[in-house]
Short mmCIF file of C-alpha atoms and ligand atoms in Angstrom, two decimals:
data_model
loop_
_atom_site.label_atom_id
_atom_site.label_comp_id
_atom_site.label_asym_id
_atom_site.label_seq_id
_atom_site.Cartn_x
_atom_site.Cartn_y
_atom_site.Cartn_z
CA MET A 215 0.25 0.13 0.35
CA ALA A 216 0.92 3.41 -0.67
CA GLU A 217 2.32 5.59 2.49
CA ILE A 218 -0.59 7.87 2.64
CA ILE A 219 0.29 11.11 5.38
CA ILE A 220 -2.58 13.54 6.11
CA VAL A 221 -0.95 16.85 7.08
CA PRO A 222 -2.55 20.10 8.08
CA THR A 223 -1.75 22.41 5.55
CA PRO A 224 -0.26 22.18 1.72
CA GLU A 225 2.89 23.79 3.71
CA ASP A 226 3.61 21.34 5.87
CA ALA A 227 3.52 18.87 3.12
CA GLY A 228 6.27 21.14 1.35
CA ARG A 229 8.26 20.66 4.15
CA LEU A 230 7.88 17.27 4.54
CA ALA A 231 8.40 16.64 0.43
CA GLY A 232 11.39 18.57 0.77
CA THR A 233 13.02 17.37 3.64
CA ALA A 234 12.65 14.37 1.28
CA ILE A 235 14.43 16.21 -1.51
CA ALA A 236 17.03 17.15 0.15
CA ASP A 237 18.24 13.97 1.47
CA LEU A 238 18.16 12.80 -1.39
CA LEU A 239 20.27 15.24 -3.07
CA GLY A 240 22.26 14.97 0.03
CA ALA A 241 22.89 11.59 -0.78
CA ARG A 242 23.61 11.88 -4.91
CA PRO A 243 23.94 15.26 -6.08
CA ASP A 244 23.46 13.95 -9.36
CA ALA A 245 20.12 12.81 -8.26
CA VAL A 246 17.23 12.37 -11.13
CA LEU A 247 14.65 14.27 -10.12
CA GLY A 248 10.90 13.81 -11.66
CA VAL A 249 9.38 17.74 -11.41
CA ALA A 250 5.81 18.26 -11.69
CA THR A 251 3.97 21.79 -13.04
CA GLY A 252 0.15 22.62 -11.56
CA SER A 253 -0.28 24.80 -8.34
CA THR A 254 0.06 21.74 -6.17
CA PRO A 255 3.60 21.12 -6.36
CA LEU A 256 3.96 25.21 -5.58
CA PRO A 257 5.05 24.05 -1.62
CA VAL A 258 7.48 21.99 -2.14
CA TYR A 259 9.61 24.24 -4.71
CA ASP A 260 9.32 26.41 -1.79
CA ASP A 261 10.10 25.08 0.64
CA LEU A 262 13.35 23.86 -1.07
CA ARG A 263 14.33 27.49 -2.45
CA THR A 264 15.23 27.96 1.22
CA ARG A 265 16.26 24.65 2.30
CA LEU A 266 19.10 24.22 -0.84
CA ALA A 267 20.06 27.76 -0.27
CA GLY A 268 24.09 27.94 -0.40
CA ARG A 269 23.93 24.41 -1.49
CA ASP A 270 25.60 23.03 -4.69
CA VAL A 271 22.78 21.73 -6.68
CA SER A 272 24.79 22.18 -9.73
CA ARG A 273 24.84 18.65 -10.47
CA VAL A 274 21.05 17.80 -10.22
CA ARG A 275 19.19 16.05 -13.14
CA ALA A 276 15.63 16.59 -14.04
CA PHE A 277 12.84 15.44 -15.91
CA ALA A 278 9.06 17.32 -16.05
CA LEU A 279 6.49 15.32 -16.27
CA ASP A 280 4.24 16.81 -19.59
CA GLU A 281 4.31 19.23 -21.53
CA TYR A 282 1.08 21.07 -24.41
CA VAL A 283 1.44 20.61 -27.68
CA GLY A 284 0.53 23.70 -30.13
CA ILE A 285 2.03 26.25 -27.68
CA ASP A 286 5.02 27.78 -28.32
CA ARG A 287 7.82 26.76 -25.65
CA ASP A 288 8.60 30.59 -25.15
CA HIS A 289 4.25 30.66 -24.19
CA PRO A 290 4.38 32.08 -20.80
CA GLU A 291 2.07 28.59 -19.89
CA SER A 292 4.35 25.93 -21.92
CA TYR A 293 5.38 24.10 -19.21
CA HIS A 294 9.28 24.45 -20.49
CA SER A 295 8.47 28.24 -19.27
CA ILE A 296 6.60 27.02 -16.19
CA ILE A 297 9.80 24.66 -14.76
CA GLN A 298 12.47 27.14 -15.53
CA ASN A 299 10.50 30.10 -13.47
CA GLN A 300 9.60 27.85 -10.88
CA VAL A 301 12.00 25.22 -10.58
CA THR A 302 15.30 25.65 -12.93
CA LEU A 303 15.88 29.43 -12.28
CA PRO A 304 14.47 29.38 -8.45
CA LEU A 305 16.68 26.47 -7.35
CA GLY A 306 19.80 27.37 -9.17
CA LEU A 307 19.80 23.96 -11.14
CA THR A 308 21.55 23.61 -14.18
CA PRO A 309 19.51 24.16 -17.28
CA SER A 310 21.37 22.03 -19.35
CA LEU A 311 20.22 19.49 -17.10
CA VAL A 312 16.35 20.22 -16.59
CA ARG A 313 14.17 18.68 -19.07
CA VAL A 314 10.98 19.00 -20.62
CA PRO A 315 8.95 16.59 -23.20
CA ASP A 316 9.11 19.29 -26.76
CA GLY A 317 6.18 19.85 -27.31
CA GLN A 318 6.63 21.52 -30.85
CA ALA A 319 8.84 18.72 -32.26
CA ALA A 320 8.07 18.42 -35.92
CA ASP A 321 7.80 14.33 -34.99
CA LEU A 322 6.53 14.08 -31.73
CA GLU A 323 6.40 10.51 -32.06
CA ARG A 324 9.90 10.34 -32.25
CA ALA A 325 10.35 13.30 -29.54
CA ALA A 326 8.17 11.17 -27.07
CA LEU A 327 10.84 8.06 -27.68
CA GLU A 328 13.65 10.38 -27.24
CA TYR A 329 12.35 11.66 -24.29
CA ASP A 330 11.97 7.98 -22.64
CA GLU A 331 15.68 7.20 -23.24
CA ALA A 332 16.71 10.14 -22.21
CA ILE A 333 14.86 9.36 -18.63
CA ARG A 334 16.71 5.76 -19.37
CA LYS A 335 20.13 7.23 -20.06
CA ALA A 336 20.28 9.28 -17.27
CA GLY A 337 19.36 6.13 -14.72
CA GLY A 338 16.53 6.29 -14.55
CA ILE A 339 13.94 8.96 -12.16
CA ASP A 340 14.94 8.78 -8.02
CA LEU A 341 11.67 10.45 -7.00
CA GLN A 342 9.06 11.69 -9.02
CA LEU A 343 6.88 14.26 -8.24
CA LEU A 344 3.17 13.97 -9.06
CA GLY A 345 -0.17 16.12 -8.67
CA ILE A 346 -3.23 14.94 -9.92
CA GLY A 347 -6.15 15.90 -12.05
CA SER A 348 -9.43 16.41 -11.11
CA ASP A 349 -10.70 13.63 -13.20
CA GLY A 350 -8.02 11.58 -11.90
CA HIS A 351 -5.32 12.02 -14.39
CA ILE A 352 -1.87 12.10 -13.20
CA GLY A 353 1.13 14.19 -15.45
CA PHE A 354 -1.78 14.36 -18.66
CA ASN A 355 -2.76 10.63 -18.27
CA GLU A 356 -6.12 10.66 -19.05
CA PRO A 357 -8.88 8.18 -17.95
CA GLY A 358 -8.35 5.32 -20.19
CA SER A 359 -4.70 5.62 -20.12
CA SER A 360 -2.88 2.46 -20.18
CA PHE A 361 -0.89 1.72 -17.22
CA ALA A 362 2.19 0.19 -19.72
CA SER A 363 1.76 3.60 -21.43
CA ARG A 364 5.06 5.43 -22.32
CA THR A 365 5.40 9.10 -23.46
CA ARG A 366 2.99 9.66 -25.98
CA VAL A 367 0.52 12.59 -27.13
CA LYS A 368 -2.98 12.59 -25.40
CA THR A 369 -6.09 14.85 -25.71
CA LEU A 370 -6.96 16.56 -23.00
CA THR A 371 -10.72 15.69 -21.77
CA PRO A 372 -12.68 18.97 -21.37
CA GLN A 373 -12.95 19.35 -17.86
CA THR A 374 -8.81 19.21 -17.70
CA ARG A 375 -8.93 21.80 -19.95
CA GLU A 376 -11.31 23.50 -18.11
CA ASP A 377 -9.77 23.00 -15.08
CA ASN A 378 -6.55 24.70 -16.51
CA ALA A 379 -8.30 27.33 -18.63
CA ARG A 380 -7.76 29.68 -15.23
CA PHE A 381 -3.80 29.84 -16.62
CA PHE A 382 -5.18 31.01 -20.10
CA ALA A 383 -6.89 34.20 -20.93
CA SER A 384 -9.93 31.84 -22.25
CA ILE A 385 -10.90 28.66 -22.40
CA ASP A 386 -10.10 28.15 -26.35
CA GLU A 387 -6.15 28.85 -25.80
CA VAL A 388 -6.10 25.92 -24.06
CA PRO A 389 -4.27 23.20 -25.75
CA ARG A 390 -6.14 20.18 -26.83
CA HIS A 391 -3.42 17.73 -26.78
CA ALA A 392 -0.19 16.97 -24.63
CA LEU A 393 3.12 14.95 -24.61
CA THR A 394 3.36 12.98 -21.16
CA GLN A 395 5.08 10.62 -19.96
CA GLY A 396 2.76 7.06 -19.70
CA LEU A 397 1.67 6.08 -16.57
CA GLY A 398 4.74 3.19 -17.20
CA THR A 399 7.28 5.65 -17.85
CA ILE A 400 5.73 7.29 -14.06
CA LEU A 401 5.49 3.74 -12.38
CA GLU A 402 9.52 3.26 -13.43
CA ALA A 403 10.46 6.29 -10.69
CA ARG A 404 12.31 4.51 -7.75
CA HIS A 405 10.17 6.94 -5.37
CA LEU A 406 6.87 8.43 -6.60
CA VAL A 407 5.90 11.35 -3.90
CA LEU A 408 1.56 12.19 -5.03
CA LEU A 409 0.33 15.63 -4.07
CA ALA A 410 -2.73 16.69 -3.32
CA PHE A 411 -5.12 19.60 -1.63
CA GLY A 412 -8.11 21.41 -1.39
CA GLU A 413 -11.71 19.87 -1.20
CA ALA A 414 -11.90 20.02 -5.45
CA LYS A 415 -9.35 16.74 -5.16
CA ALA A 416 -11.01 15.00 -2.33
CA GLU A 417 -13.39 12.82 -5.06
CA ALA A 418 -10.42 11.91 -7.09
CA VAL A 419 -7.75 11.34 -4.03
CA ALA A 420 -10.63 8.42 -2.77
CA LEU A 421 -10.89 6.80 -6.52
CA ALA A 422 -7.31 6.65 -6.36
CA LEU A 423 -6.23 5.18 -2.79
CA GLU A 424 -9.65 2.88 -2.13
CA GLY A 425 -11.25 3.02 -5.67
CA PRO A 426 -11.13 -0.53 -7.29
CA LEU A 427 -7.65 -0.48 -9.63
CA SER A 428 -8.77 0.89 -12.60
CA ALA A 429 -7.55 2.73 -16.45
CA ARG A 430 -10.28 4.76 -15.43
CA VAL A 431 -8.78 6.46 -12.44
CA PRO A 432 -5.44 6.74 -13.80
CA ALA A 433 -3.50 7.71 -10.42
CA THR A 434 -4.53 4.25 -9.08
CA ALA A 435 -1.23 2.65 -11.06
CA ILE A 436 0.71 4.13 -8.23
CA HIS A 437 -1.09 0.84 -6.42
CA LEU A 438 1.19 -0.79 -8.76
CA HIS A 439 4.51 0.77 -7.50
CA PRO A 440 6.65 -0.48 -4.46
CA HIS A 441 7.44 2.63 -3.17
CA CYS A 442 4.55 5.28 -3.41
CA THR A 443 4.05 8.51 -0.67
CA VAL A 444 0.69 9.98 -0.47
CA ILE A 445 1.27 13.81 1.11
CA VAL A 446 -2.86 14.92 1.27
CA ASP A 447 -3.73 18.20 3.19
CA ASP A 448 -7.36 17.57 5.67
CA GLN A 449 -9.53 18.99 3.11
CA ALA A 450 -8.19 16.61 0.13
CA ALA A 451 -8.27 13.66 2.94
CA SER A 452 -12.10 14.51 3.13
CA ARG A 453 -13.36 11.57 1.69
CA LEU A 454 -11.16 8.80 2.71
CA ALA A 455 -13.04 6.28 4.39
CA ASP A 456 -10.01 4.75 6.19
CA ARG A 457 -8.74 7.95 6.93
CA SER A 458 -8.04 7.06 10.68
CA PHE A 459 -6.23 4.19 10.24
CA TYR A 460 -3.58 5.62 7.96
CA GLU A 461 -3.62 8.71 10.52
CA TYR A 462 -3.01 5.51 12.96
CA VAL A 463 -0.14 4.39 10.81
CA PHE A 464 1.77 7.28 10.27
CA ALA A 465 1.32 7.85 14.22
CA ASN A 466 3.24 4.86 14.52
CA LYS A 467 5.72 4.83 12.24
CA PRO A 468 9.01 3.49 13.11
CA ALA A 469 11.57 6.01 13.48
CA TRP A 470 13.73 4.66 11.35
CA GLN A 471 11.51 4.10 8.46
CA GLY A 472 12.26 7.48 6.16
CA LEU A 473 9.28 8.97 3.97
C1 LIG B 702 -1.90 19.34 -14.80
C2 LIG B 702 -0.82 18.67 -14.88
C3 LIG B 702 -0.77 17.72 -13.62
C4 LIG B 702 -1.31 18.17 -13.24
C5 LIG B 702 -2.77 18.32 -12.39
C6 LIG B 702 -3.39 18.87 -11.78
O1 LIG B 702 -2.75 18.94 -16.13
N1 LIG B 702 -0.24 18.07 -16.18
O2 LIG B 702 0.93 17.42 -13.72
O3 LIG B 702 -1.20 16.97 -11.55
O4 LIG B 702 -2.52 19.55 -13.53
O5 LIG B 702 -3.63 20.82 -11.52
P1 LIG B 702 -2.92 21.21 -9.89
O6 LIG B 702 -1.90 20.96 -9.22
O7 LIG B 702 -2.73 23.35 -10.68
O8 LIG B 702 -4.32 21.20 -9.43
#
């Protein structure tokens, strides 16, 4: 079972995930991070900004989960721009060691294959941060995604486009396609850390953690992973049937066991 940790606020989640990442980088200065976009990972990046200040992170490598297809990489809402502005620059990572799928490639299938290959060549991702969409997607693996899927183009659901419209001038500007790591790609990371905050995620979190394994809820794929940590705030945990059990397990966590 994934470890489920319920914390009062997103800032608490940011501190927990930030500690795990800083510990990893302490042990392996050239570790490979899997970074995510959206509002959910922001408390982690905020925490890391102070936690990593003054430390040498020049050898850290990172791969983003996904990228829109059909907008320029310099568009302020491209994941290339977002990762650069929210992760690479503030944390002081080396830009050439941070990769985002190329949503503008003339040959997207080839770009997808090359992305998976680049992850493999880097030795695989050590720790993958994940958010969750209100429809249960991770990365941009929308409902129906194969658990064995590799990096590829996916069509975004109307729900996802609506959710992400807040970042664009109008919903018409939200791309309809994305290049995303597949569920099979994500499952190869050595440690998954899935975060979810707020009431709007409560249903998706309950389905992902307590519903049956199903391609309809792509995040249920985390149950196929041997090392997954889920950190949710009070509101996102509000529909979990076994919430008190998860709290009991965490309260009794052996001191030697890290995240
Ligand atoms: C996008 C991203 C996902 C992210 C999701 C949730 O669709 N592709 O990686 O988890 O949005 O976004 P937010 O964290 O803003 O709720």
